[in-house]
Amino acid sequence: MQTLTDKKSLRARLRRLRREHVNALPASMSALLFLRPPGAVAAVAGAGSVVGLYHAISGEAPTRSYAKWFAENDRRIALPWFAAVGAPMQFRAWNDPFADEGLETGPYGALQPSATAEELFPDVAFVPLVGFTAEGLRLGQGGGHYDRWLGANPGVMALGLAWDCQKVDSLPAEPHDMPLRAVITPTRLYGDI
């Protein structure tokens, strides 16, 4: 029970820090961040692969420019999709990362592909996070969707995108928490790719 309490208070603190950080970024600077994946990341998500991304919500590290770059460089893009609250997460095709056309609001309030979009199975999945450690531990939103999906798909390389302010020295971990292979921030790549 202590770990759940720790995670809840840690999430609240890290969300506040993330929000303050993003709000303090000058528009001219934020437009230059996360424009394209680092070379090592582009190499592991090679041409012809399926890249799972998330449609960023307020404060999260943005994925739109990565999606555009991957789409322009012969990768297919997939976004999480939920049939209903409590349903298992799937990934479905995001055919036009230059616009939100074809996306709809899902049961958790995030944009997702329509139910008729093709189901895809990512080779590499970018995972949203609230906090992370240099060793790849991740604190997510608390729903466990990505941990369950990654646990069921152990061959998928899980990567995080984050602001530098989201790095912490340690995180409470539970057996079901799935580590990330690497985390990309505007200033550094943590992990081994």
PDB file of C-alpha atoms in Angstrom:
ATOM      1  CA  MET A   1       0.000   0.000   0.000  1.00  0.00           C
ATOM      2  CA  GLN A   2       2.900   2.368   0.749  1.00  0.00           C
ATOM      3  CA  THR A   3       4.177   2.062  -2.853  1.00  0.00           C
ATOM      4  CA  LEU A   4       0.785   3.083  -4.269  1.00  0.00           C
ATOM      5  CA  THR A   5       0.659   6.112  -1.957  1.00  0.00           C
ATOM      6  CA  ASP A   6       4.227   7.010  -2.881  1.00  0.00           C
ATOM      7  CA  LYS A   7       3.418   6.737  -6.597  1.00  0.00           C
ATOM      8  CA  LYS A   8       0.304   8.892  -6.271  1.00  0.00           C
ATOM      9  CA  SER A   9       2.089  11.738  -4.480  1.00  0.00           C
ATOM     10  CA  LEU A  10       5.112  11.429  -6.766  1.00  0.00           C
ATOM     11  CA  ARG A  11       2.863  11.641  -9.849  1.00  0.00           C
ATOM     12  CA  ALA A  12       1.247  14.813  -8.541  1.00  0.00           C
ATOM     13  CA  ARG A  13       4.633  16.430  -7.855  1.00  0.00           C
ATOM     14  CA  LEU A  14       6.139  15.399 -11.196  1.00  0.00           C
ATOM     15  CA  ARG A  15       3.074  16.541 -13.152  1.00  0.00           C
ATOM     16  CA  ARG A  16       3.330  19.947 -11.471  1.00  0.00           C
ATOM     17  CA  LEU A  17       7.067  20.209 -12.283  1.00  0.00           C
ATOM     18  CA  ARG A  18       6.430  19.112 -15.870  1.00  0.00           C
ATOM     19  CA  ARG A  19       3.618  21.656 -16.309  1.00  0.00           C
ATOM     20  CA  GLU A  20       5.774  24.475 -14.879  1.00  0.00           C
ATOM     21  CA  HIS A  21       8.677  23.485 -17.146  1.00  0.00           C
ATOM     22  CA  VAL A  22       6.550  23.392 -20.305  1.00  0.00           C
ATOM     23  CA  ASN A  23       4.807  26.681 -19.449  1.00  0.00           C
ATOM     24  CA  ALA A  24       8.197  28.370 -18.981  1.00  0.00           C
ATOM     25  CA  LEU A  25       9.548  27.318 -22.402  1.00  0.00           C
ATOM     26  CA  PRO A  26       9.632  30.143 -24.943  1.00  0.00           C
ATOM     27  CA  ALA A  27       7.559  29.239 -28.011  1.00  0.00           C
ATOM     28  CA  SER A  28      10.609  29.748 -30.249  1.00  0.00           C
ATOM     29  CA  MET A  29      12.526  27.128 -28.253  1.00  0.00           C
ATOM     30  CA  SER A  30       9.748  24.576 -27.816  1.00  0.00           C
ATOM     31  CA  ALA A  31       9.225  24.533 -31.589  1.00  0.00           C
ATOM     32  CA  LEU A  32      12.784  23.213 -31.981  1.00  0.00           C
ATOM     33  CA  LEU A  33      12.519  20.333 -29.496  1.00  0.00           C
ATOM     34  CA  PHE A  34      11.776  16.726 -30.456  1.00  0.00           C
ATOM     35  CA  LEU A  35      11.907  17.553 -34.191  1.00  0.00           C
ATOM     36  CA  ARG A  36      13.322  14.208 -35.243  1.00  0.00           C
ATOM     37  CA  PRO A  37      14.553  11.081 -33.499  1.00  0.00           C
ATOM     38  CA  PRO A  38      18.261  10.803 -32.741  1.00  0.00           C
ATOM     39  CA  GLY A  39      20.196   8.686 -35.240  1.00  0.00           C
ATOM     40  CA  ALA A  40      20.450   5.687 -32.899  1.00  0.00           C
ATOM     41  CA  VAL A  41      16.685   5.721 -32.388  1.00  0.00           C
ATOM     42  CA  ALA A  42      15.981   6.060 -36.111  1.00  0.00           C
ATOM     43  CA  ALA A  43      18.276   3.077 -36.706  1.00  0.00           C
ATOM     44  CA  VAL A  44      16.455   0.739 -34.300  1.00  0.00           C
ATOM     45  CA  ALA A  45      13.126   1.796 -35.817  1.00  0.00           C
ATOM     46  CA  GLY A  46      14.368   1.051 -39.306  1.00  0.00           C
ATOM     47  CA  ALA A  47      12.659   1.551 -42.630  1.00  0.00           C
ATOM     48  CA  GLY A  48       9.578  -0.627 -42.965  1.00  0.00           C
ATOM     49  CA  SER A  49       9.023  -0.940 -39.225  1.00  0.00           C
ATOM     50  CA  VAL A  50       5.905  -0.060 -37.275  1.00  0.00           C
ATOM     51  CA  VAL A  51       6.440   2.683 -34.700  1.00  0.00           C
ATOM     52  CA  GLY A  52       3.983   2.997 -31.842  1.00  0.00           C
ATOM     53  CA  LEU A  53       3.619   6.556 -30.607  1.00  0.00           C
ATOM     54  CA  TYR A  54       1.202   8.282 -28.264  1.00  0.00           C
ATOM     55  CA  HIS A  55      -0.829  11.388 -29.066  1.00  0.00           C
ATOM     56  CA  ALA A  56       0.609  13.757 -26.451  1.00  0.00           C
ATOM     57  CA  ILE A  57      -1.690  15.372 -23.933  1.00  0.00           C
ATOM     58  CA  SER A  58      -0.943  18.680 -22.224  1.00  0.00           C
ATOM     59  CA  GLY A  59       2.552  18.744 -20.773  1.00  0.00           C
ATOM     60  CA  GLU A  60       3.770  15.451 -22.234  1.00  0.00           C
ATOM     61  CA  ALA A  61       6.809  15.385 -24.490  1.00  0.00           C
ATOM     62  CA  PRO A  62       5.394  15.950 -27.978  1.00  0.00           C
ATOM     63  CA  THR A  63       5.372  13.170 -30.552  1.00  0.00           C
ATOM     64  CA  ARG A  64       3.947  14.919 -33.633  1.00  0.00           C
ATOM     65  CA  SER A  65       7.311  15.794 -35.217  1.00  0.00           C
ATOM     66  CA  TYR A  66       8.630  12.279 -34.626  1.00  0.00           C
ATOM     67  CA  ALA A  67       5.458  10.895 -36.236  1.00  0.00           C
ATOM     68  CA  LYS A  68       5.945  13.113 -39.284  1.00  0.00           C
ATOM     69  CA  TRP A  69       9.618  12.152 -39.594  1.00  0.00           C
ATOM     70  CA  PHE A  70       8.911   8.432 -39.281  1.00  0.00           C
ATOM     71  CA  ALA A  71       6.045   8.635 -41.817  1.00  0.00           C
ATOM     72  CA  GLU A  72       8.228  10.520 -44.305  1.00  0.00           C
ATOM     73  CA  ASN A  73      10.977   7.929 -43.868  1.00  0.00           C
ATOM     74  CA  ASP A  74       9.118   4.704 -44.638  1.00  0.00           C
ATOM     75  CA  ARG A  75       7.798   3.734 -41.203  1.00  0.00           C
ATOM     76  CA  ARG A  76       4.168   3.035 -40.335  1.00  0.00           C
ATOM     77  CA  ILE A  77       2.750   4.910 -37.360  1.00  0.00           C
ATOM     78  CA  ALA A  78       0.392   3.411 -34.801  1.00  0.00           C
ATOM     79  CA  LEU A  79      -1.414   4.993 -31.856  1.00  0.00           C
ATOM     80  CA  PRO A  80      -2.961   3.322 -28.800  1.00  0.00           C
ATOM     81  CA  TRP A  81      -6.596   2.378 -29.225  1.00  0.00           C
ATOM     82  CA  PHE A  82      -9.162   1.358 -26.612  1.00  0.00           C
ATOM     83  CA  ALA A  83     -12.597  -0.096 -27.335  1.00  0.00           C
ATOM     84  CA  ALA A  84     -13.881   1.036 -23.921  1.00  0.00           C
ATOM     85  CA  VAL A  85     -12.692   1.943 -20.431  1.00  0.00           C
ATOM     86  CA  GLY A  86     -11.047  -1.169 -19.003  1.00  0.00           C
ATOM     87  CA  ALA A  87     -10.502  -2.788 -22.414  1.00  0.00           C
ATOM     88  CA  PRO A  88      -6.986  -3.916 -23.313  1.00  0.00           C
ATOM     89  CA  MET A  89      -4.853  -1.450 -25.232  1.00  0.00           C
ATOM     90  CA  GLN A  90      -4.217  -2.138 -28.900  1.00  0.00           C
ATOM     91  CA  PHE A  91      -2.382  -0.143 -31.532  1.00  0.00           C
ATOM     92  CA  ARG A  92      -4.082   1.013 -34.714  1.00  0.00           C
ATOM     93  CA  ALA A  93      -2.791   2.816 -37.803  1.00  0.00           C
ATOM     94  CA  TRP A  94      -2.362   6.591 -37.764  1.00  0.00           C
ATOM     95  CA  ASN A  95      -2.243   7.183 -41.496  1.00  0.00           C
ATOM     96  CA  ASP A  96      -1.893  10.971 -41.450  1.00  0.00           C
ATOM     97  CA  PRO A  97       0.370  12.280 -38.680  1.00  0.00           C
ATOM     98  CA  PHE A  98       0.249  15.715 -40.318  1.00  0.00           C
ATOM     99  CA  ALA A  99      -3.330  16.172 -39.134  1.00  0.00           C
ATOM    100  CA  ASP A 100      -5.774  14.734 -36.647  1.00  0.00           C
ATOM    101  CA  GLU A 101      -8.194  13.778 -39.394  1.00  0.00           C
ATOM    102  CA  GLY A 102      -9.372  10.212 -38.853  1.00  0.00           C
ATOM    103  CA  LEU A 103      -8.768  10.387 -35.101  1.00  0.00           C
ATOM    104  CA  GLU A 104     -11.519  10.428 -32.506  1.00  0.00           C
ATOM    105  CA  THR A 105     -11.684  10.962 -28.776  1.00  0.00           C
ATOM    106  CA  GLY A 106     -11.226   7.643 -27.010  1.00  0.00           C
ATOM    107  CA  PRO A 107     -12.729   6.453 -23.729  1.00  0.00           C
ATOM    108  CA  TYR A 108      -9.867   8.012 -21.697  1.00  0.00           C
ATOM    109  CA  GLY A 109     -10.132  11.401 -23.430  1.00  0.00           C
ATOM    110  CA  ALA A 110      -7.069  11.054 -25.692  1.00  0.00           C
ATOM    111  CA  LEU A 111      -7.243  11.096 -29.477  1.00  0.00           C
ATOM    112  CA  GLN A 112      -7.066   7.651 -31.039  1.00  0.00           C
ATOM    113  CA  PRO A 113      -7.646   6.096 -34.470  1.00  0.00           C
ATOM    114  CA  SER A 114     -11.167   5.018 -35.380  1.00  0.00           C
ATOM    115  CA  ALA A 115     -12.363   1.484 -34.711  1.00  0.00           C
ATOM    116  CA  THR A 116     -12.046   0.757 -38.435  1.00  0.00           C
ATOM    117  CA  ALA A 117      -8.329   1.655 -38.581  1.00  0.00           C
ATOM    118  CA  GLU A 118      -6.009  -1.275 -39.226  1.00  0.00           C
ATOM    119  CA  GLU A 119      -4.622  -2.955 -36.102  1.00  0.00           C
ATOM    120  CA  LEU A 120      -0.817  -2.803 -36.108  1.00  0.00           C
ATOM    121  CA  PHE A 121       1.861  -4.401 -33.933  1.00  0.00           C
ATOM    122  CA  PRO A 122       4.730  -1.980 -33.205  1.00  0.00           C
ATOM    123  CA  ASP A 123       8.354  -3.031 -33.434  1.00  0.00           C
ATOM    124  CA  VAL A 124       9.257   0.006 -31.314  1.00  0.00           C
ATOM    125  CA  ALA A 125       6.864   1.719 -28.907  1.00  0.00           C
ATOM    126  CA  PHE A 126       7.304   5.205 -27.503  1.00  0.00           C
ATOM    127  CA  VAL A 127       5.744   5.250 -24.067  1.00  0.00           C
ATOM    128  CA  PRO A 128       4.429   8.351 -22.278  1.00  0.00           C
ATOM    129  CA  LEU A 129       5.635   8.949 -18.752  1.00  0.00           C
ATOM    130  CA  VAL A 130       5.369  11.189 -15.738  1.00  0.00           C
ATOM    131  CA  GLY A 131       8.844  10.389 -14.400  1.00  0.00           C
ATOM    132  CA  PHE A 132      11.849   8.184 -15.215  1.00  0.00           C
ATOM    133  CA  THR A 133      15.247   7.105 -13.918  1.00  0.00           C
ATOM    134  CA  ALA A 134      18.499   6.911 -15.885  1.00  0.00           C
ATOM    135  CA  GLU A 135      18.192   3.112 -15.586  1.00  0.00           C
ATOM    136  CA  GLY A 136      14.863   3.042 -17.461  1.00  0.00           C
ATOM    137  CA  LEU A 137      12.334   2.775 -14.660  1.00  0.00           C
ATOM    138  CA  ARG A 138       9.166   4.648 -15.600  1.00  0.00           C
ATOM    139  CA  LEU A 139       6.323   6.188 -13.668  1.00  0.00           C
ATOM    140  CA  GLY A 140       3.274   6.306 -15.926  1.00  0.00           C
ATOM    141  CA  GLN A 141      -0.165   7.812 -15.583  1.00  0.00           C
ATOM    142  CA  GLY A 142      -1.281   5.024 -13.244  1.00  0.00           C
ATOM    143  CA  GLY A 143      -3.615   2.992 -15.450  1.00  0.00           C
ATOM    144  CA  GLY A 144      -1.085   0.226 -16.199  1.00  0.00           C
ATOM    145  CA  HIS A 145      -2.068   0.068 -19.891  1.00  0.00           C
ATOM    146  CA  TYR A 146       1.479   0.195 -21.248  1.00  0.00           C
ATOM    147  CA  ASP A 147       2.879  -2.140 -18.590  1.00  0.00           C
ATOM    148  CA  ARG A 148       0.253  -4.765 -19.461  1.00  0.00           C
ATOM    149  CA  TRP A 149       0.762  -4.282 -23.208  1.00  0.00           C
ATOM    150  CA  LEU A 150       4.561  -4.454 -22.938  1.00  0.00           C
ATOM    151  CA  GLY A 151       4.305  -7.497 -20.656  1.00  0.00           C
ATOM    152  CA  ALA A 152       2.228  -9.247 -23.334  1.00  0.00           C
ATOM    153  CA  ASN A 153       4.616  -8.125 -26.108  1.00  0.00           C
ATOM    154  CA  PRO A 154       8.124  -8.713 -24.690  1.00  0.00           C
ATOM    155  CA  GLY A 155       9.908  -8.386 -28.046  1.00  0.00           C
ATOM    156  CA  VAL A 156       8.913  -4.744 -28.503  1.00  0.00           C
ATOM    157  CA  MET A 157      11.572  -2.136 -27.772  1.00  0.00           C
ATOM    158  CA  ALA A 158      10.062   0.352 -25.308  1.00  0.00           C
ATOM    159  CA  LEU A 159      11.395   3.907 -25.428  1.00  0.00           C
ATOM    160  CA  GLY A 160      10.344   6.978 -23.497  1.00  0.00           C
ATOM    161  CA  LEU A 161      10.155  10.630 -24.478  1.00  0.00           C
ATOM    162  CA  ALA A 162      10.469  13.110 -21.630  1.00  0.00           C
ATOM    163  CA  TRP A 163      11.502  16.544 -20.516  1.00  0.00           C
ATOM    164  CA  ASP A 164      14.770  16.681 -18.564  1.00  0.00           C
ATOM    165  CA  CYS A 165      12.866  17.830 -15.462  1.00  0.00           C
ATOM    166  CA  GLN A 166      11.104  14.436 -15.332  1.00  0.00           C
ATOM    167  CA  LYS A 167      14.285  12.540 -14.428  1.00  0.00           C
ATOM    168  CA  VAL A 168      14.450  11.374 -10.821  1.00  0.00           C
ATOM    169  CA  ASP A 169      17.087   9.391  -8.942  1.00  0.00           C
ATOM    170  CA  SER A 170      14.753   6.536  -8.006  1.00  0.00           C
ATOM    171  CA  LEU A 171      11.167   5.377  -8.345  1.00  0.00           C
ATOM    172  CA  PRO A 172       9.059   2.911  -6.403  1.00  0.00           C
ATOM    173  CA  ALA A 173       8.793  -0.215  -8.533  1.00  0.00           C
ATOM    174  CA  GLU A 174       6.377  -3.119  -8.512  1.00  0.00           C
ATOM    175  CA  PRO A 175       6.813  -6.501 -10.229  1.00  0.00           C
ATOM    176  CA  HIS A 176       4.483  -5.547 -13.108  1.00  0.00           C
ATOM    177  CA  ASP A 177       6.368  -2.310 -13.937  1.00  0.00           C
ATOM    178  CA  MET A 178       8.058  -2.703 -17.321  1.00  0.00           C
ATOM    179  CA  PRO A 179      11.401  -0.892 -17.788  1.00  0.00           C
ATOM    180  CA  LEU A 180      12.246   1.194 -20.828  1.00  0.00           C
ATOM    181  CA  ARG A 181      15.221   0.440 -23.050  1.00  0.00           C
ATOM    182  CA  ALA A 182      16.008   4.157 -23.316  1.00  0.00           C
ATOM    183  CA  VAL A 183      14.561   7.600 -22.645  1.00  0.00           C
ATOM    184  CA  ILE A 184      15.091  10.527 -25.002  1.00  0.00           C
ATOM    185  CA  THR A 185      15.041  14.075 -23.616  1.00  0.00           C
ATOM    186  CA  PRO A 186      15.836  17.351 -25.411  1.00  0.00           C
ATOM    187  CA  THR A 187      19.416  17.153 -24.119  1.00  0.00           C
ATOM    188  CA  ARG A 188      20.281  13.477 -23.744  1.00  0.00           C
ATOM    189  CA  LEU A 189      19.593   9.855 -24.544  1.00  0.00           C
ATOM    190  CA  TYR A 190      19.504   7.699 -21.405  1.00  0.00           C
ATOM    191  CA  GLY A 191      19.976   3.956 -21.902  1.00  0.00           C
ATOM    192  CA  ASP A 192      21.637   1.671 -24.380  1.00  0.00           C
ATOM    193  CA  ILE A 193      20.380   1.392 -27.922  1.00  0.00           C
TER     194      ILE A 193
END
